[in-house]
XYZ file of C-alpha atoms in Angstrom:
527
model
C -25.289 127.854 140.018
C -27.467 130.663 140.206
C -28.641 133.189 137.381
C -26.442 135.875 138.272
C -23.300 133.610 138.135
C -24.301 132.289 134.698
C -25.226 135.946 132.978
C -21.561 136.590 134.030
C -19.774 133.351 133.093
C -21.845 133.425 129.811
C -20.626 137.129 128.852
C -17.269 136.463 129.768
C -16.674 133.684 127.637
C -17.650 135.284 124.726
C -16.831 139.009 125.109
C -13.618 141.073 125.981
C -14.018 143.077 129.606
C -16.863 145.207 130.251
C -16.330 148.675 131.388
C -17.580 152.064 131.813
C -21.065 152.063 130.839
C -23.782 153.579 133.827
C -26.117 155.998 134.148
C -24.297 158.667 134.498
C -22.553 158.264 130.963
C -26.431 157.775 129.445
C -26.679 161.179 130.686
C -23.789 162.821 129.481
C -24.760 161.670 125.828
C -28.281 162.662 126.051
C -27.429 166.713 126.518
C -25.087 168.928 124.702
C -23.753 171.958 125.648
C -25.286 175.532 124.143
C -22.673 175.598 121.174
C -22.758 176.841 117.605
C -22.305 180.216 115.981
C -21.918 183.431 118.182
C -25.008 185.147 117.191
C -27.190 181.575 117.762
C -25.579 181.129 121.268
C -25.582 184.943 122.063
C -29.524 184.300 121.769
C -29.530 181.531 124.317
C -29.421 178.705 121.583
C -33.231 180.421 121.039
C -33.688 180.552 117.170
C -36.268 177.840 116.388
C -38.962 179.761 115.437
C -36.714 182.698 113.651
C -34.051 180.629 111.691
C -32.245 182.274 109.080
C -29.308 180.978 111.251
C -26.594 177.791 110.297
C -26.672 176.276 114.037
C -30.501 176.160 113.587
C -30.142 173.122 111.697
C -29.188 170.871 115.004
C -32.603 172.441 116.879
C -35.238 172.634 114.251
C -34.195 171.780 110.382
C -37.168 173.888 109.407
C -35.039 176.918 110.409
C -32.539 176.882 107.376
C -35.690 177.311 104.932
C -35.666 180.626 105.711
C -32.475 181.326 104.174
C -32.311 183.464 100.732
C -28.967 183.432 100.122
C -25.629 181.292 100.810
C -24.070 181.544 103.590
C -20.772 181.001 104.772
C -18.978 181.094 108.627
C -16.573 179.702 111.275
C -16.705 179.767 115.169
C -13.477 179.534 117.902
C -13.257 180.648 121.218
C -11.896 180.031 124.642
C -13.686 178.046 127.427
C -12.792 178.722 130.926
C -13.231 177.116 134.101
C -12.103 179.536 136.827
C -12.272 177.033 139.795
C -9.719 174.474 137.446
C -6.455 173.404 138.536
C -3.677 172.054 135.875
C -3.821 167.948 135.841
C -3.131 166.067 133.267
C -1.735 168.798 131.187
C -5.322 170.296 130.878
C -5.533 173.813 133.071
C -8.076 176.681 133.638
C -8.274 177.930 130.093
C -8.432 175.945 126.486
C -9.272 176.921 123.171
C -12.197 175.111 121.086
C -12.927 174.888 117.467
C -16.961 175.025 117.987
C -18.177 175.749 114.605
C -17.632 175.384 110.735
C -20.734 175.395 107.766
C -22.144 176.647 104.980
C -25.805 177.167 103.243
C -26.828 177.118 99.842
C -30.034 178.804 98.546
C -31.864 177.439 95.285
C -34.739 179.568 94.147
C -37.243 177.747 92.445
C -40.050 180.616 91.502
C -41.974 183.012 93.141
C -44.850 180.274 93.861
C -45.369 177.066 95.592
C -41.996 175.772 96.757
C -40.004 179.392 96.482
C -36.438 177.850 97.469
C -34.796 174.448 98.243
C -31.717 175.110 100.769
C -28.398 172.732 101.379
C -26.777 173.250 104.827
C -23.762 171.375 105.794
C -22.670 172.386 109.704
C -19.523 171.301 112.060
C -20.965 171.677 115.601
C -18.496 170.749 118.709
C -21.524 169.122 121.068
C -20.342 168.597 123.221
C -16.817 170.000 125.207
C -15.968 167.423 127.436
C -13.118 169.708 129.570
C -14.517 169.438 132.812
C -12.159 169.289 136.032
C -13.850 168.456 139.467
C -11.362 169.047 143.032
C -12.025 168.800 146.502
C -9.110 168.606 149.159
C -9.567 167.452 152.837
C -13.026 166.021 152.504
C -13.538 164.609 156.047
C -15.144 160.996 155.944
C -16.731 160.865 159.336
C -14.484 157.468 159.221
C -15.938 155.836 156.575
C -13.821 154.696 153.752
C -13.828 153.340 149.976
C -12.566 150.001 151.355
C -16.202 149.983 152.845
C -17.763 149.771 149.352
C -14.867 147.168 148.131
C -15.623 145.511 151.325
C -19.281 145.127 150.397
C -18.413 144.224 146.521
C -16.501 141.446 147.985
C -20.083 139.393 148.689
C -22.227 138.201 146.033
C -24.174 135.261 147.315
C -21.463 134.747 149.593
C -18.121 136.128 150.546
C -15.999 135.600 147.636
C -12.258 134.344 148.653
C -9.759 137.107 146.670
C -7.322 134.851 146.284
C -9.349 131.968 143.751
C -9.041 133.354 140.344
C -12.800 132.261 139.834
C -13.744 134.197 142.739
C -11.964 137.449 141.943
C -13.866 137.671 138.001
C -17.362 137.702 140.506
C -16.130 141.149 141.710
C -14.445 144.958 140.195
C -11.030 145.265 140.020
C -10.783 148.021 142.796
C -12.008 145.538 144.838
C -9.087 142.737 143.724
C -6.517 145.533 144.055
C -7.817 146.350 147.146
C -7.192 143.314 148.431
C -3.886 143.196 146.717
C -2.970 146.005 148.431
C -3.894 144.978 151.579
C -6.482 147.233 152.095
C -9.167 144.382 152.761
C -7.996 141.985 155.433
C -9.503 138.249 155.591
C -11.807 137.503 158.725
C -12.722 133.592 159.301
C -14.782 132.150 161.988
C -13.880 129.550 164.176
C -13.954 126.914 162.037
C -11.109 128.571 159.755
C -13.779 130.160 157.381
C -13.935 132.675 155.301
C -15.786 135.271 157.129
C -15.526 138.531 155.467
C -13.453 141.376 154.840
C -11.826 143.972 157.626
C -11.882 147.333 155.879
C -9.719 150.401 157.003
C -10.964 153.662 159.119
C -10.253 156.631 157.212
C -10.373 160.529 158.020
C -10.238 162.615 155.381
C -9.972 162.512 151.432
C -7.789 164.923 148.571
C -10.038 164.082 145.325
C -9.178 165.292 141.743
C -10.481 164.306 138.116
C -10.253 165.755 135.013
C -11.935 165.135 131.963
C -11.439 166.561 128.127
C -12.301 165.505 124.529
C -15.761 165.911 123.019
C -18.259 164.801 120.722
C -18.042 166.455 117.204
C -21.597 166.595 115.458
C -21.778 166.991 111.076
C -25.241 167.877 110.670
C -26.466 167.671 106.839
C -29.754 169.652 105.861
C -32.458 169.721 103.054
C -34.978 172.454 103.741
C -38.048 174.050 101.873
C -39.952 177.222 101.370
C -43.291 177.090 100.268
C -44.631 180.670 99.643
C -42.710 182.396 102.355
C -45.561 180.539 104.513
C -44.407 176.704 105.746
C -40.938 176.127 106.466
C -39.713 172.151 106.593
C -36.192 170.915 107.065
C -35.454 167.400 108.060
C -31.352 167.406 109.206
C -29.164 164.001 109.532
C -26.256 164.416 112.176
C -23.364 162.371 112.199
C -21.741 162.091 115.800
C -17.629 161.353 116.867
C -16.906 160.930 120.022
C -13.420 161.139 121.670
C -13.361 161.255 125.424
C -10.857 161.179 128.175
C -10.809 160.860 132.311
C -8.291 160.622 134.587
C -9.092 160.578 138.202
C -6.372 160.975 141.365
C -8.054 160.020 144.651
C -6.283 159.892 148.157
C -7.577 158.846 151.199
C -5.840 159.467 154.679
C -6.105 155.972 156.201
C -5.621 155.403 160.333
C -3.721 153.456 161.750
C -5.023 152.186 164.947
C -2.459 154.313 166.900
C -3.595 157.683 166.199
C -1.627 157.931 162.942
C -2.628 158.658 159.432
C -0.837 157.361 156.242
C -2.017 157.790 152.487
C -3.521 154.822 150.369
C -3.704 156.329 146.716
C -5.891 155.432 143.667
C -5.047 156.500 140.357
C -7.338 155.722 136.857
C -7.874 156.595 133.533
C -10.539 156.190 130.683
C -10.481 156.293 126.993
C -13.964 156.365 125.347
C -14.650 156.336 121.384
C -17.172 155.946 119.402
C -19.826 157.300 116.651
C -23.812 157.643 116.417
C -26.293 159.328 114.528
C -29.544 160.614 114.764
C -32.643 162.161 112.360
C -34.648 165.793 113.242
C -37.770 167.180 111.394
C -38.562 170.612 111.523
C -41.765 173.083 110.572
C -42.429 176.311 110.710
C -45.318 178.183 110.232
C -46.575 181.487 109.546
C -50.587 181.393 110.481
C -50.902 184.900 108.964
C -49.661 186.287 105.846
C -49.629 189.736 106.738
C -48.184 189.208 110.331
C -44.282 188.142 111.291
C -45.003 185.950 114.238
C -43.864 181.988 113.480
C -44.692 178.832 115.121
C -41.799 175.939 115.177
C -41.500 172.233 115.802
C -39.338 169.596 115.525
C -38.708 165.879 116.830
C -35.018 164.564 116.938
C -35.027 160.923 117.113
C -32.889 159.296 119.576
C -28.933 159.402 118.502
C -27.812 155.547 118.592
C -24.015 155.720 119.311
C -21.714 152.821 118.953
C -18.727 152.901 121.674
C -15.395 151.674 122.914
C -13.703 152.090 125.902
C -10.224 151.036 127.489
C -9.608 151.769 131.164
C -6.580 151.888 133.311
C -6.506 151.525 137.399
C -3.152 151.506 139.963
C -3.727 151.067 143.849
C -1.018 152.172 146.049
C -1.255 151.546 150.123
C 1.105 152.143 153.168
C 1.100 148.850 154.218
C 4.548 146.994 153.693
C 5.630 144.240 151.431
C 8.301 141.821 150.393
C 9.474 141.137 146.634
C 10.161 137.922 145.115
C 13.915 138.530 146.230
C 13.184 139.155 149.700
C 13.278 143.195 149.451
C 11.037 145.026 152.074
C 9.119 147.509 150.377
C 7.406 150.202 152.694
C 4.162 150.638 150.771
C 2.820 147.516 148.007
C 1.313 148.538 145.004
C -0.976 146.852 142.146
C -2.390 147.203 138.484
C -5.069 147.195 136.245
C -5.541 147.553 132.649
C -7.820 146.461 130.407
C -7.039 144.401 127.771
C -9.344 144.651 124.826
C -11.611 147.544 123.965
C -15.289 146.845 125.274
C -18.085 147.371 122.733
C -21.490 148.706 124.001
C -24.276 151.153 122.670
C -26.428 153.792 123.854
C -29.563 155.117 122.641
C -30.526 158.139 124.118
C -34.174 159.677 124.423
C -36.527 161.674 121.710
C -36.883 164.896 121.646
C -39.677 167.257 120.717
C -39.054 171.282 120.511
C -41.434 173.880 120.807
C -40.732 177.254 119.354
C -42.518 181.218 119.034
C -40.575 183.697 117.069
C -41.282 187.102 115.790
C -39.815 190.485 114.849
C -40.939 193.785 115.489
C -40.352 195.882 112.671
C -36.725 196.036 111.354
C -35.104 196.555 114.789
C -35.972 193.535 117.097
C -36.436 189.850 116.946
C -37.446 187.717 119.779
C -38.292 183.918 120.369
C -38.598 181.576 123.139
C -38.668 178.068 123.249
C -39.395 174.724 124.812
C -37.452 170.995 124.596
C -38.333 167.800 126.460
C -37.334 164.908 126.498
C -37.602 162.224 129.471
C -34.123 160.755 129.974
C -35.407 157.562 131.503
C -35.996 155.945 128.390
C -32.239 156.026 127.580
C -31.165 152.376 126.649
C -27.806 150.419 127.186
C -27.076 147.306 124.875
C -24.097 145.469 123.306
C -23.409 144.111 119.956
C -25.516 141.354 118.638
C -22.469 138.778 118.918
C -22.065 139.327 122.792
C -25.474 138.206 123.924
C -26.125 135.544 120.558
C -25.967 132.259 123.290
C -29.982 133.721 124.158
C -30.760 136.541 121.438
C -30.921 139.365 123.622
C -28.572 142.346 123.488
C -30.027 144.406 126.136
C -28.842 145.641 129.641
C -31.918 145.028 131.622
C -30.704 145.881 134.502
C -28.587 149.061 133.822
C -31.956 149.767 132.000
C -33.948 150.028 134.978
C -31.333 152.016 136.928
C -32.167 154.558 134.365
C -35.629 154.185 134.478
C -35.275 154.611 138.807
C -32.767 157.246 138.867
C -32.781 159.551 135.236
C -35.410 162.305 135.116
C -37.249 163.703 132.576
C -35.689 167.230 131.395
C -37.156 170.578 130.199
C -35.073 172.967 128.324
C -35.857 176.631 128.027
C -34.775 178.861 126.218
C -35.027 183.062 125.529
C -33.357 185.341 123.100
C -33.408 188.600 121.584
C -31.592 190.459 118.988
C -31.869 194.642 118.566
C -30.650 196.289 115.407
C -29.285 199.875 117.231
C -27.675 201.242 114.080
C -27.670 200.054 110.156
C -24.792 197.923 111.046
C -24.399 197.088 114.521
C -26.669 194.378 116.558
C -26.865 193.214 120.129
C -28.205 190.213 122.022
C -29.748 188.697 125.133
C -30.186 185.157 126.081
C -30.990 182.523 128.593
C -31.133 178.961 128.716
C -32.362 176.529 131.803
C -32.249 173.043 131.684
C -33.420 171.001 134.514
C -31.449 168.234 136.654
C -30.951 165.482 135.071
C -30.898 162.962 138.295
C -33.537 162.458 140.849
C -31.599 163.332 144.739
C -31.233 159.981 145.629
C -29.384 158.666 142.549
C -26.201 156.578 142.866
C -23.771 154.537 141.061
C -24.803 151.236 142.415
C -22.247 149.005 141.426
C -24.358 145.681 143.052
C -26.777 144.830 140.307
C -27.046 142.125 137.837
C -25.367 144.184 134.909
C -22.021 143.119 133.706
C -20.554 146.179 133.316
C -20.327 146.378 136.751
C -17.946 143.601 136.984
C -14.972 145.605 135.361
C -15.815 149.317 136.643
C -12.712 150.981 137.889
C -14.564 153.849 139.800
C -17.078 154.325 142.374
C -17.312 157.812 142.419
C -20.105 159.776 140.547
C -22.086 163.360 140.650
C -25.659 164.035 140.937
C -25.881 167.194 138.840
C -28.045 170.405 139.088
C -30.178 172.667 137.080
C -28.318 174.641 134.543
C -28.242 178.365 134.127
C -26.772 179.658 130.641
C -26.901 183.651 130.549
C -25.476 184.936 127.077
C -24.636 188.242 125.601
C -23.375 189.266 122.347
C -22.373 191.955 119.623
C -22.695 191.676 116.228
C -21.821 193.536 113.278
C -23.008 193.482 109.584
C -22.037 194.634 105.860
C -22.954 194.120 102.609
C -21.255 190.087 102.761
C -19.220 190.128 105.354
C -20.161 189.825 108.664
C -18.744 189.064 112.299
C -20.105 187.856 116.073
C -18.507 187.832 119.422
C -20.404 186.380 122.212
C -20.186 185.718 125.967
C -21.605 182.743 127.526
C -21.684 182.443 131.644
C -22.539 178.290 132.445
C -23.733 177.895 136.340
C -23.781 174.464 137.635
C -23.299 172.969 140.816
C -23.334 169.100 141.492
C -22.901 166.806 144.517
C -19.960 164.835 144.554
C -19.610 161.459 146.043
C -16.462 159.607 145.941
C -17.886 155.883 147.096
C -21.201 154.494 148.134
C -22.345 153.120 151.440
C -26.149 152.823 152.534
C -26.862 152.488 155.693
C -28.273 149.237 157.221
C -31.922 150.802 156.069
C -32.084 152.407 153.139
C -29.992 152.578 150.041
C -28.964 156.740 151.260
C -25.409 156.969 150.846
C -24.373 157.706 154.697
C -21.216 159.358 153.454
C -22.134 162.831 152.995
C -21.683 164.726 149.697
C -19.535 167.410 148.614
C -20.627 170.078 146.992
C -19.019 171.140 143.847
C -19.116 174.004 141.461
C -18.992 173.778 137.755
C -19.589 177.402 136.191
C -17.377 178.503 133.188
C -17.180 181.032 130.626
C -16.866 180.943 127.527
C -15.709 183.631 124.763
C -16.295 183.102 120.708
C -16.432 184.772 117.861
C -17.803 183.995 114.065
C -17.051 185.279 111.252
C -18.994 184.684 107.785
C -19.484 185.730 104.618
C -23.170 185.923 102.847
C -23.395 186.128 98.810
């Protein structure tokens, strides 16, 4: 018995069903979206270096020092993906709760350590409403049942119909075969030989997703002379998210005609995490406005569960139990148990310049790195206590192969035009997170691999965040409305198959676009 078949046997005696961890979930929890309060987003998320803000608290802690009074606010708004189609009861437009917090100022004395400041903040990370649709994709004749067909072989071809067999494989590829999707091949000598997949033409793909990860951030923050600004903030992470995928693929015949086979899954994924940030900032001269800002955010270790959900439908025909023809046959999935696994994603550092000229403008820019190849995949302690190690090698170093390091950038401005009334500018870029030749490869020695109900996956591009805003201020009260424009684009690949060379996926992408708008507004009170 070989290695592989031992890692697997080993984890499945021990551990409920793997499922849903892969790179392309690391990188989902590694980013966030530009969210917060309207005036911190209408500045392209670029406040580091200025603070005086509540949101500042997830970039650079440091930022809330600045703060010499309490402050109170709420954000809500509207996110909007124009390109959407209803599915799954989620459509074009949905509302989000993106913001709730507060500050407290302490002054101390008019020396040394001037004021100690509380911040408590609600951020919505991440929004995980996302829908992705392509219709008539032509395949060029390749099919999924091509990368079932090829899941089928480990160190040999596995026989579908030995229960021992069928746990060495995903379940798309047992309910392909189930399904009859996959057709047994022997030799002459009446053995097993492979798998006959089907010829395909065209495919109608759909998947939603929705749910997000909530962030509590809680701050402690210092002023020493109105010179060095520290914060150091600890976030608290939830994490409710949902997918539900609809693919159909138009499968031939052999006599010119074309008949559906349909796939249908879904994906419940919960969890927590948490994470540490430091923050300074520093004013090199007294007399002079212009701030320098830093911070490092540890990684954010999140503990999650998943439960997933498949259903295979083909046109082939079959007979029940009772001898009823049935025109099409039909098979299920579902997980049992939830799976346990962890992700740690990368550190962070954050670069910031700030300053204001006179009483009418404030600018700052800002850069964040991190390299998302040092994002980690592990399980419990329990699930891997037969030989004391807990990690995912192997998903490991698909991240280390296929995640990138990112750069974030981000500008802002804010111009006081009348006692009142304010406006603001922003952009944010942050670079791909995948190198071009990425891929969900479902053949390596992880077992997560073994219970994965999707092949699909996108390799997505830069991202360019232009923001504008309006804001308006009185004695205490005050209120923000902001617009934020997202572009992305990704390419979308709905199964793997290299070619007989190289690992290039010879089914050719589809491009997709993800830009979406977004409206808020905040409204807070200052005392």
């Amino acid at each position: 018995m070989n290695i592989r078949k031992i890692l697997f046997f080993s984890i499945l005696s021990i551990t409920p069903a793997v499922y849903g961890q892969d790179i392309y979930k690391m990188e989902s929890f590694a980013n966030s979206d530009l969210t917060g309060t309207s005036r911190f987003v209408g500045m392209g998320g670029a406040m580091g270096a200025l603070g005086a803000d509540i949101s500042v608290m997830n970039t650079n802690p440091a930022g809330i020092g600045l703060y010499r009074r309490a402050d109170v606010a709420i954000t809500g708004g509207l996110n909007i993906q124009p390109n959407a189609s209803d599915f799954c009861g989620i459509d074009k437009t949905r509302a989000s709760f993106d913001q709730a917090g507060f500050v407290y100022s302490a002054q101390l004395g008019s020396k040394g350590i001037k004021y100690v400041n509380f911040g408590f903040n609600y951020n919505k990370r991440k929004n995980f409403k996302n829908y992705i649709g392509v219709n008539d994709f032509r395949t060029g004749g390749l099919s999924q049942t091509l990368e079932m067909m090829d899941l089928a072989y480990t160190n040999r071809w596995l026989d579908l119909d030995d229960y021992e067999d069928r746990e060495w494989t995903t379940p798309m590829t047992c309910l392909g075969y189930d399904t009859q999707l996959l057709e047994k091949q022997y030799n002459g000598a009446d053995k097993l030989d492979g798998y006959n997949p089907v010829q395909s033409e065209k495919y109608n793909y759909r998947r939603v997703q929705w749910g997000g990860i909530q962030e509590y951030d809680f701050n402690l923050s210092f002023n020493w002379n109105d010179q060095i600004f520290a914060g150091l903030t600890f976030g608290v992470y939830n994490v409710d998210m949902h997918a539900a995928t609809d693919y159909e693929e138009m499968v031939m015949d052999g006599v010119g005609g074309l008949h559906p086979y349909t796939m249908e899954n879904e994906e419940v994924l919960t969890g927590s995490g948490y994470d540490f940030k430091f923050g300074l900032i520093l004013r090199p001269i007294e007399e002079s406005p212009f701030r320098i800002g830093f911070a490092v955010h540890t990684p954010t270790f999140y503990n999650l569960k998943s439960d997933a959900w498949l259903y295979m439908k083909s046109p082939f025909e079959s007979v029940l139990e009772d001898g009823t023809k049935l025109p099409y046959t039909e098979a299920y999935y579902s997980q049992m148990e939830f799976n346990e696994y962890k992700i740690r994603t990368p550190w962070k550092v954050n670069l910031s310049l700030g300053t204001t000229v006179g009483s009418f403008l404030a600018i700052n820019a800002e850069y964040e790195y991190q390299n998302l190849a040092s994002s980690k995949i592990s399980y419990p302690d329990y699930e891997y206590s037969t030989w004391g190690d807990n990690k995912d090698q192997a998903l490991n170093e698909e991240a280390k192969h296929f995640l990138k390091s990112q750069s974030t950038v981000r500008i802002g401005a804010e111009a006081r035009i009348t006692p009142n009334i304010y406006t603001r500018l922003g952009y944010n870029f942050v670079s791909a997170p995948f190198k071009k030749d990425a891929y969900l490869n479902l053949f390596t020695e992880s077992p997560s691999y073994y219970y994965n109900v999707n092949t699909d996956y996108v390799n997505l591009g830069n991202i360019n965040r232009y923001t504008a805003g309006l804001g308006f201020r009185g004695k205490h009260l005050y209120a923000d409305l902001t617009y934020q424009y997202q572009q992305q684009s990704g390419d979308l690949y709905t199964f793997h198959v290299p070619s007989a060379t190289s690992e290039a996926n010879r089914l050719n992408a589809a491009k997709v676009d993800l830009n979406k708008h977004q409206l808020m507004m905040t409204l807070g009170y200052k005392f």
